[in-house]
Coordinates of N, CA and C in Angstrom, one line a residue:
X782 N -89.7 -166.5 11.0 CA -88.4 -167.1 11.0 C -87.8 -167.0 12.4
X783 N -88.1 -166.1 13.2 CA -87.2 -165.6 14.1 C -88.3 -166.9 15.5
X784 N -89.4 -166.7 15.3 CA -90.5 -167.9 16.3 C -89.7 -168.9 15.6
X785 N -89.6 -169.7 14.3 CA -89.1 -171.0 14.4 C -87.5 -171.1 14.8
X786 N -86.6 -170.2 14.7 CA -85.2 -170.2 15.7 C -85.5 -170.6 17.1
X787 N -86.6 -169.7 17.7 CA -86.7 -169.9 19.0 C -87.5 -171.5 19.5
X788 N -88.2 -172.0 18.7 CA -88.4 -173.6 18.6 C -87.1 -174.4 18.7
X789 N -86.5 -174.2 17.7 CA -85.3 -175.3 17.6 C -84.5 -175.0 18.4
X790 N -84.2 -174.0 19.1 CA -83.1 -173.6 20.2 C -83.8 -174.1 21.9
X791 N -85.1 -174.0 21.7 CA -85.6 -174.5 23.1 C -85.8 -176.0 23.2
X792 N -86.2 -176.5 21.9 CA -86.3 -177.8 22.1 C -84.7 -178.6 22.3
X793 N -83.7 -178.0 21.2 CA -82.3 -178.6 21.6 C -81.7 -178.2 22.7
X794 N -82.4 -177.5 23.6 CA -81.8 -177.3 25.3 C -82.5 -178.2 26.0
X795 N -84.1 -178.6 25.5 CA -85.1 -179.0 26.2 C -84.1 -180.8 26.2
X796 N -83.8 -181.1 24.6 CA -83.6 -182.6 24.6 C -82.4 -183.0 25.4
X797 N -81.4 -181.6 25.2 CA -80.1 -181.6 26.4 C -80.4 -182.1 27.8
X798 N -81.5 -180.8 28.3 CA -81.9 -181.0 30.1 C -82.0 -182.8 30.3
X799 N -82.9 -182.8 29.1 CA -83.6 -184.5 29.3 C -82.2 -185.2 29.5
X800 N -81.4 -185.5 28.5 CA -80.5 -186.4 28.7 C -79.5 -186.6 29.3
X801 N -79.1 -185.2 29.4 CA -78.3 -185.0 30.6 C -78.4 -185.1 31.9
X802 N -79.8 -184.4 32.8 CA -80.0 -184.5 33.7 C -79.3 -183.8 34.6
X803 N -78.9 -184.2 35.5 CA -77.7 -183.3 36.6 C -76.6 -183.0 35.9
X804 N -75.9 -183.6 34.8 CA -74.9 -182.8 34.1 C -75.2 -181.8 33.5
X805 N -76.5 -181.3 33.1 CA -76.7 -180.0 32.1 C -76.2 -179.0 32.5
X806 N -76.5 -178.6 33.6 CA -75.9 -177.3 34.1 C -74.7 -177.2 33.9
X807 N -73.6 -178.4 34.8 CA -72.2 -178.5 34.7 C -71.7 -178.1 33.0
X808 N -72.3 -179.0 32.3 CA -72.1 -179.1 30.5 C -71.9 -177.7 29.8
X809 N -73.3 -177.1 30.5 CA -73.3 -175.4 29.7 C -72.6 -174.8 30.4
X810 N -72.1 -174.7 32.0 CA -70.9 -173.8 32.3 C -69.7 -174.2 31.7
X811 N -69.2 -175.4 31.1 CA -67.7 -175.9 30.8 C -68.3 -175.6 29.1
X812 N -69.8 -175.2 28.5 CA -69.4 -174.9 27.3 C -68.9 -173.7 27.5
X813 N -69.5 -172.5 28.0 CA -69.0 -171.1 28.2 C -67.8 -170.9 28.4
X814 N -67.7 -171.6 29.5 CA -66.0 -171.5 30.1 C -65.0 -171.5 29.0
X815 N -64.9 -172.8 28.6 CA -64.3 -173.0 27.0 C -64.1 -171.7 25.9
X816 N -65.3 -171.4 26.2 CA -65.4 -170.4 24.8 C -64.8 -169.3 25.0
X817 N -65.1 -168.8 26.5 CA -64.5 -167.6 26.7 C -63.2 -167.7 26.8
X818 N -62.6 -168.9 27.4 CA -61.5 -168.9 28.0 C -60.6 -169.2 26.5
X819 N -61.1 -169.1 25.2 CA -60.3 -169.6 23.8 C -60.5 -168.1 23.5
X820 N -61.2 -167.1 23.7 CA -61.5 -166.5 22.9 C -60.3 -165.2 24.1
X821 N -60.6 -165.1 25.2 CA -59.6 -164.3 25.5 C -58.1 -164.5 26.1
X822 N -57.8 -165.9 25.7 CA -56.0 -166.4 25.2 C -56.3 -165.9 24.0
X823 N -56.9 -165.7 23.0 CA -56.7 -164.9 21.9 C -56.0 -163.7 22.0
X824 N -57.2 -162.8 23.1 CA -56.9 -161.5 23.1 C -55.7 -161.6 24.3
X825 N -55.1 -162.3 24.8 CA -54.3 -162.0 25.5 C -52.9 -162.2 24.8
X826 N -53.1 -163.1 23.8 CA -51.7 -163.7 23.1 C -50.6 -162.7 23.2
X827 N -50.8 -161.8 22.2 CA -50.0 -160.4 22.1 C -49.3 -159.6 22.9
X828 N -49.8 -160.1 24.3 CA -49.4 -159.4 25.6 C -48.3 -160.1 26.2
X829 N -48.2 -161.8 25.6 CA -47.1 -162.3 26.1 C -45.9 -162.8 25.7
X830 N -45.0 -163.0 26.4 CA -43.6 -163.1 26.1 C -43.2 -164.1 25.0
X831 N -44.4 -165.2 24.5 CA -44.3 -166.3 23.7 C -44.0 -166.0 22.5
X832 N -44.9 -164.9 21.8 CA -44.7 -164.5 20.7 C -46.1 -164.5 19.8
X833 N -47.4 -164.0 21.0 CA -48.8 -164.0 20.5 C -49.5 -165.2 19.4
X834 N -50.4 -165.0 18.9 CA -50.8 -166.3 18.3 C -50.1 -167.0 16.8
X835 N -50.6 -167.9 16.9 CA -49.8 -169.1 15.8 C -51.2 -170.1 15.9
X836 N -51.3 -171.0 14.5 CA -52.7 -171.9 13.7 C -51.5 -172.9 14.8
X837 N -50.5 -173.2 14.8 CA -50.3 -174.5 16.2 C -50.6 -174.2 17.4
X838 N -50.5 -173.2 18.0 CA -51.3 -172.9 19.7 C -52.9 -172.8 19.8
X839 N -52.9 -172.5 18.7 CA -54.7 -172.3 18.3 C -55.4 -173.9 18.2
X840 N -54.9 -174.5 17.3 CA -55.3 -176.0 16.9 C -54.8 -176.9 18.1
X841 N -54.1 -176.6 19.1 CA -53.5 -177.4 20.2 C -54.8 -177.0 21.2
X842 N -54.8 -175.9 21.3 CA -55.8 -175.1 22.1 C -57.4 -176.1 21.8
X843 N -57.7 -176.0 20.9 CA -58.7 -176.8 20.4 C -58.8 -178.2 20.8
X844 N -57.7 -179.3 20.5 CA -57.3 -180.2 21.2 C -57.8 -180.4 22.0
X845 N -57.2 -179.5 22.9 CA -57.1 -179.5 24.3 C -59.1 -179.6 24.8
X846 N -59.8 -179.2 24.3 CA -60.7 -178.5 24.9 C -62.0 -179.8 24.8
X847 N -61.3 -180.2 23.6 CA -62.3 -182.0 23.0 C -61.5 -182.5 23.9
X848 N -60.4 -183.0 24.8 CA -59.7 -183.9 25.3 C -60.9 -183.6 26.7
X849 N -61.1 -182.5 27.1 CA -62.1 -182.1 28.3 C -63.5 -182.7 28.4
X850 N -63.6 -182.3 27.0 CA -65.1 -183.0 26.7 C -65.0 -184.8 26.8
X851 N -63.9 -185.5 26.7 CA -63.7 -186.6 26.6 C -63.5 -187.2 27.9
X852 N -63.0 -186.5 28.7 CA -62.7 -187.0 30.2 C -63.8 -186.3 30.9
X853 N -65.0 -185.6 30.6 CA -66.5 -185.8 31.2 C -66.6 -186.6 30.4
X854 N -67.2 -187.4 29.3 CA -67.4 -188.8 28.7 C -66.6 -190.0 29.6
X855 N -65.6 -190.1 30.3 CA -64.8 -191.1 30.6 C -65.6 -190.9 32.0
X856 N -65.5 -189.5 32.8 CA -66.4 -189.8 34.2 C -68.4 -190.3 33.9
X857 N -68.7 -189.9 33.0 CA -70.1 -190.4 32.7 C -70.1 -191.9 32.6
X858 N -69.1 -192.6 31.7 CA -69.1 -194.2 31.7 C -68.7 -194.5 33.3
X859 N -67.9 -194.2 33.8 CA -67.6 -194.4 35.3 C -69.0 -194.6 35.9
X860 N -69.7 -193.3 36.1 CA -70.5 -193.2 36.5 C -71.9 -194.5 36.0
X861 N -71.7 -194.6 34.5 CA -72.7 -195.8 34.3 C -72.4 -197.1 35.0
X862 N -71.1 -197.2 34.7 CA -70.6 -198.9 35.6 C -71.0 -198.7 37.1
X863 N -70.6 -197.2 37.7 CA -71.7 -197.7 39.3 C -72.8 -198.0 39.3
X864 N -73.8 -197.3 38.3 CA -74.9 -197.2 38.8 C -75.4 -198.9 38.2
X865 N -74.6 -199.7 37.4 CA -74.8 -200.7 36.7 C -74.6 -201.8 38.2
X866 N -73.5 -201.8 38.2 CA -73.2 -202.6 39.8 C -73.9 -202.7 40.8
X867 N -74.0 -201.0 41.1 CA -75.1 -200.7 42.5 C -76.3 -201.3 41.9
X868 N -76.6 -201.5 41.0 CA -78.4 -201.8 40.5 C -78.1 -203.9 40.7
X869 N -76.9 -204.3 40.2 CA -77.1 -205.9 40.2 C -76.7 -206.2 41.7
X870 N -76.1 -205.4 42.5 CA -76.3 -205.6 44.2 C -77.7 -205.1 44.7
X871 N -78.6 -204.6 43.8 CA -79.8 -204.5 44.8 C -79.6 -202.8 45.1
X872 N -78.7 -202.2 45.3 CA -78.7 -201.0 46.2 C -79.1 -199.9 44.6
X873 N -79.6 -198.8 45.2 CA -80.2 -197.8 44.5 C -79.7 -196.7 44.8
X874 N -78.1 -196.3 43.1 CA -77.5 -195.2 43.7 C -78.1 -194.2 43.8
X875 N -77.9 -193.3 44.9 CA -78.7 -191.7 44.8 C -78.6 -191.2 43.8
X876 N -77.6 -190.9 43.2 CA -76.9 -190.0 42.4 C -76.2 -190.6 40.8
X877 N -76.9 -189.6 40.0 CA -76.5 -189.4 38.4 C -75.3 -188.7 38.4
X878 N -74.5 -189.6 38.0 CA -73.7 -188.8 37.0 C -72.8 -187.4 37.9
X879 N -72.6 -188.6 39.2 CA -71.7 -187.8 40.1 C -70.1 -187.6 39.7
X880 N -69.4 -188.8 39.4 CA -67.6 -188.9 38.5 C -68.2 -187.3 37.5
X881 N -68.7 -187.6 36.8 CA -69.1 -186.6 35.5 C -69.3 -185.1 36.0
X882 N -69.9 -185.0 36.8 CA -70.2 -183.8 37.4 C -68.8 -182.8 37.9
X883 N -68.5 -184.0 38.6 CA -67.0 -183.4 39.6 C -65.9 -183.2 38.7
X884 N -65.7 -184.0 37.8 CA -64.7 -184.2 36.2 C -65.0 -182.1 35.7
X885 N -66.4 -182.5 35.5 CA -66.6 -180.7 35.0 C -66.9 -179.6 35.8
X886 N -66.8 -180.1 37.1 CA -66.7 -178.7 38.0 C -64.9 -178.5 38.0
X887 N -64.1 -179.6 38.1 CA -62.4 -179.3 38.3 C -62.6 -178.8 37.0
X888 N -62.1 -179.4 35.9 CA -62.2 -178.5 34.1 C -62.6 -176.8 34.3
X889 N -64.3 -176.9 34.8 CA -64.7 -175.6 34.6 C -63.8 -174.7 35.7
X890 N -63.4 -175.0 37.1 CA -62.7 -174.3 37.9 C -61.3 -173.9 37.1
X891 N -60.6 -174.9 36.0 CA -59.4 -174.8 35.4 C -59.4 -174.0 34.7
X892 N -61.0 -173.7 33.7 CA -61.1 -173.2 32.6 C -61.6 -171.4 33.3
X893 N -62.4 -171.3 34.4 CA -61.8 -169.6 35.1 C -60.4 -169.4 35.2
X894 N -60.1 -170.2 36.2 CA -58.3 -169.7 36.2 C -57.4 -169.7 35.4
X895 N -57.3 -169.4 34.0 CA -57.1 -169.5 32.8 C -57.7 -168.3 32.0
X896 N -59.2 -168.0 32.0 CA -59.6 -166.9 32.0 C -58.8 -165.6 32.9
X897 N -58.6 -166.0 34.0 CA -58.5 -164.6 34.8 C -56.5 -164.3 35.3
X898 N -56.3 -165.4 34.6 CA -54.9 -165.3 33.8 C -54.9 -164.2 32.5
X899 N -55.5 -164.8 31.9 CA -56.0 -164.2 30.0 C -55.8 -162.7 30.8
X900 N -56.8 -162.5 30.9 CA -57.4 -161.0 31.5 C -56.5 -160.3 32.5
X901 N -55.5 -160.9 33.3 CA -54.5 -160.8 34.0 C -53.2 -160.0 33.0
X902 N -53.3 -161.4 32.3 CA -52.4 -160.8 30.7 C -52.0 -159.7 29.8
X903 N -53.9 -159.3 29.8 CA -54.5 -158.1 28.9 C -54.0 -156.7 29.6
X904 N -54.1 -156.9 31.0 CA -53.7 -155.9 32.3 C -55.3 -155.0 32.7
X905 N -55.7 -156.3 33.2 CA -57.2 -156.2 33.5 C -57.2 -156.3 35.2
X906 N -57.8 -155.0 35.9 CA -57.2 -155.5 37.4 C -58.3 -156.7 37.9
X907 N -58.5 -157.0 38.5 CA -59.3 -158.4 39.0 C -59.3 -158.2 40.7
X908 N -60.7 -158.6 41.0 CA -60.4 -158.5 42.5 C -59.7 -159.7 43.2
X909 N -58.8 -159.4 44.1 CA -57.8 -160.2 44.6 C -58.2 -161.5 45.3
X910 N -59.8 -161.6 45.5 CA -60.4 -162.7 46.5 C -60.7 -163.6 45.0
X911 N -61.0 -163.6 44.0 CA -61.5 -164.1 43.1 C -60.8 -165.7 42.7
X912 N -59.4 -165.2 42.0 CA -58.9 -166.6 41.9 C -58.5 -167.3 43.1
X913 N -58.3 -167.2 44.6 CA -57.8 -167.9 45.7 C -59.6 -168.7 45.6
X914 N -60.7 -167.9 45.8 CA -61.9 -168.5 45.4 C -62.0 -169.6 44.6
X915 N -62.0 -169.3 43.5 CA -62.0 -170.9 42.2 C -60.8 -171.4 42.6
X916 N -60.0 -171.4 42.8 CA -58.9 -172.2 43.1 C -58.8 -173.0 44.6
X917 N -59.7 -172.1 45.6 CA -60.4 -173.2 46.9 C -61.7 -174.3 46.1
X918 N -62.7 -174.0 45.4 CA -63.3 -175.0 44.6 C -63.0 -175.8 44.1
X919 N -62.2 -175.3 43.4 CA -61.1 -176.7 42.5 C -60.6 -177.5 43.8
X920 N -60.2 -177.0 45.0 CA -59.1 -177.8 45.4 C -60.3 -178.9 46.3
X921 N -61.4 -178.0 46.8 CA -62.6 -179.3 47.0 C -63.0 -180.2 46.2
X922 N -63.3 -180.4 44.8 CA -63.6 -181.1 44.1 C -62.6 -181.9 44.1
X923 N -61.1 -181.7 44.1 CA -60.0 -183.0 43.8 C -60.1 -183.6 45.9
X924 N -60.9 -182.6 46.6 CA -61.0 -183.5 47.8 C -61.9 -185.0 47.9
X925 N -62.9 -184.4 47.1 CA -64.3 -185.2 47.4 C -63.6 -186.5 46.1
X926 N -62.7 -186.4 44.4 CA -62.4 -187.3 44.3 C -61.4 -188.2 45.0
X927 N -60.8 -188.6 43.9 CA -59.4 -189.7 44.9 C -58.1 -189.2 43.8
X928 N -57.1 -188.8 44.6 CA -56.1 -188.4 44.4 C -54.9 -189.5 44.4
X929 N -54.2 -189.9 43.9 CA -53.2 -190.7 44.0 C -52.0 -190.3 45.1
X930 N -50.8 -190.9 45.2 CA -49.8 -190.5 46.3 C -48.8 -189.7 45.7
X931 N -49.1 -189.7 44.1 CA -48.1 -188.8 43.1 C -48.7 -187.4 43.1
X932 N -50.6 -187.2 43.9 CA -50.7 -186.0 44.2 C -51.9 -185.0 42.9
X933 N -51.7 -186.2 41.7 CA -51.8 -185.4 40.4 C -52.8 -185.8 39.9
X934 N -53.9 -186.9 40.5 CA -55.1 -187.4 40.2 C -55.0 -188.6 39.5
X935 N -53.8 -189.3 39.5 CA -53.3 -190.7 38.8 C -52.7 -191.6 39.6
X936 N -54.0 -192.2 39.6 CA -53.5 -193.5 40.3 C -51.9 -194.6 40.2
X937 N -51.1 -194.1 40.7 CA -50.3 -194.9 39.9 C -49.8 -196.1 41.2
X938 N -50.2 -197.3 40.8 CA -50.1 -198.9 41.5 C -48.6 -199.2 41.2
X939 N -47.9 -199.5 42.7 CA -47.0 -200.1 43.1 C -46.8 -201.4 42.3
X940 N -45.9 -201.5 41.1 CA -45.3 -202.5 40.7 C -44.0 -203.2 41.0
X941 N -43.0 -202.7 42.0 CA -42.0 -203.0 42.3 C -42.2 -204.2 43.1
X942 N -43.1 -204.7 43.5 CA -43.0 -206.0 44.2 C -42.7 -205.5 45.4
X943 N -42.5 -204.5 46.4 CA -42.6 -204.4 47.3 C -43.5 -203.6 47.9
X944 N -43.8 -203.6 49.7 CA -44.7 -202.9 49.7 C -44.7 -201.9 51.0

């Protein structure tokens, strides 16, 4: 029993690596991240001024976390339309599934600092260089994308007619 567990667990990582490619890595740190980061707002809830947990912060929480998974799906289609374009101009992108990648390094940088909030929460000391760290990563990742003039990663196009 325990040899055929370990079959079906290596091959559904093996069929992952395949399809994913350069996202796999990103994918399994934003699954962990996720997990940990649900599981200790749990243990933090109690600690704060809100009024610890509730089935609506829980199920929002949830929400929240498939909306992540969905905006890596939105940078992966991005990513397919380049590599679709760059392929009918002739040119040959280097890179898989770069939008996608950088989508789940900001998330996964969101989903530590959120963790080490939690744990902040709990009255867990933390070393002081830690979040300024994920929080300089995160802030390279929104370097290398494109940032709007509102600052917030949303493009928002001048409709006033002037310019």
């Amino acid at each position: 029993m325990r040899n055929k567990l370990q079959i079906l667990i290596t091959t559904i990582f093996g069929m992952l690596s395949s399809l994913l490619g350069t996202l796999y890595v990103p994918v399994l740190l934003m699954v962990a991240t996720n997990i940990i980061d649900y599981i200790t707002g749990l243990a933090a809830a109690p600690y704060r001024n809100d009024g610890g947990i509730s089935s609506y912060k829980s199920i929002r929480g949830i929400k929240k976390k498939v909306a992540m998974w969905l905006l890596v799906v939105v940078g992966a289609i991005v990513d397919q339309l380049i590599t679709y374009t760059t392929e009918l101009l002739g040119w040959k992108f280097p890179v898989t599934f770069l939008v996608a990648c950088l989508v789940a390094i900001w998330i996964i940088c969101n989903e530590l600092i959120s963790i080490l909030e939690n744990m902040h929460d709990i009255g867990m000391d933390l070393p002081p260089w830690l979040l300024p760290l994920i929080k300089n990563i995160k802030s390279k990742a929104d370097d290398i994308g494109y940032t709007g003039e509102d600052g917030n990663g949303i493009y928002n196009e001048d409709t006033s007619g002037t310019s």
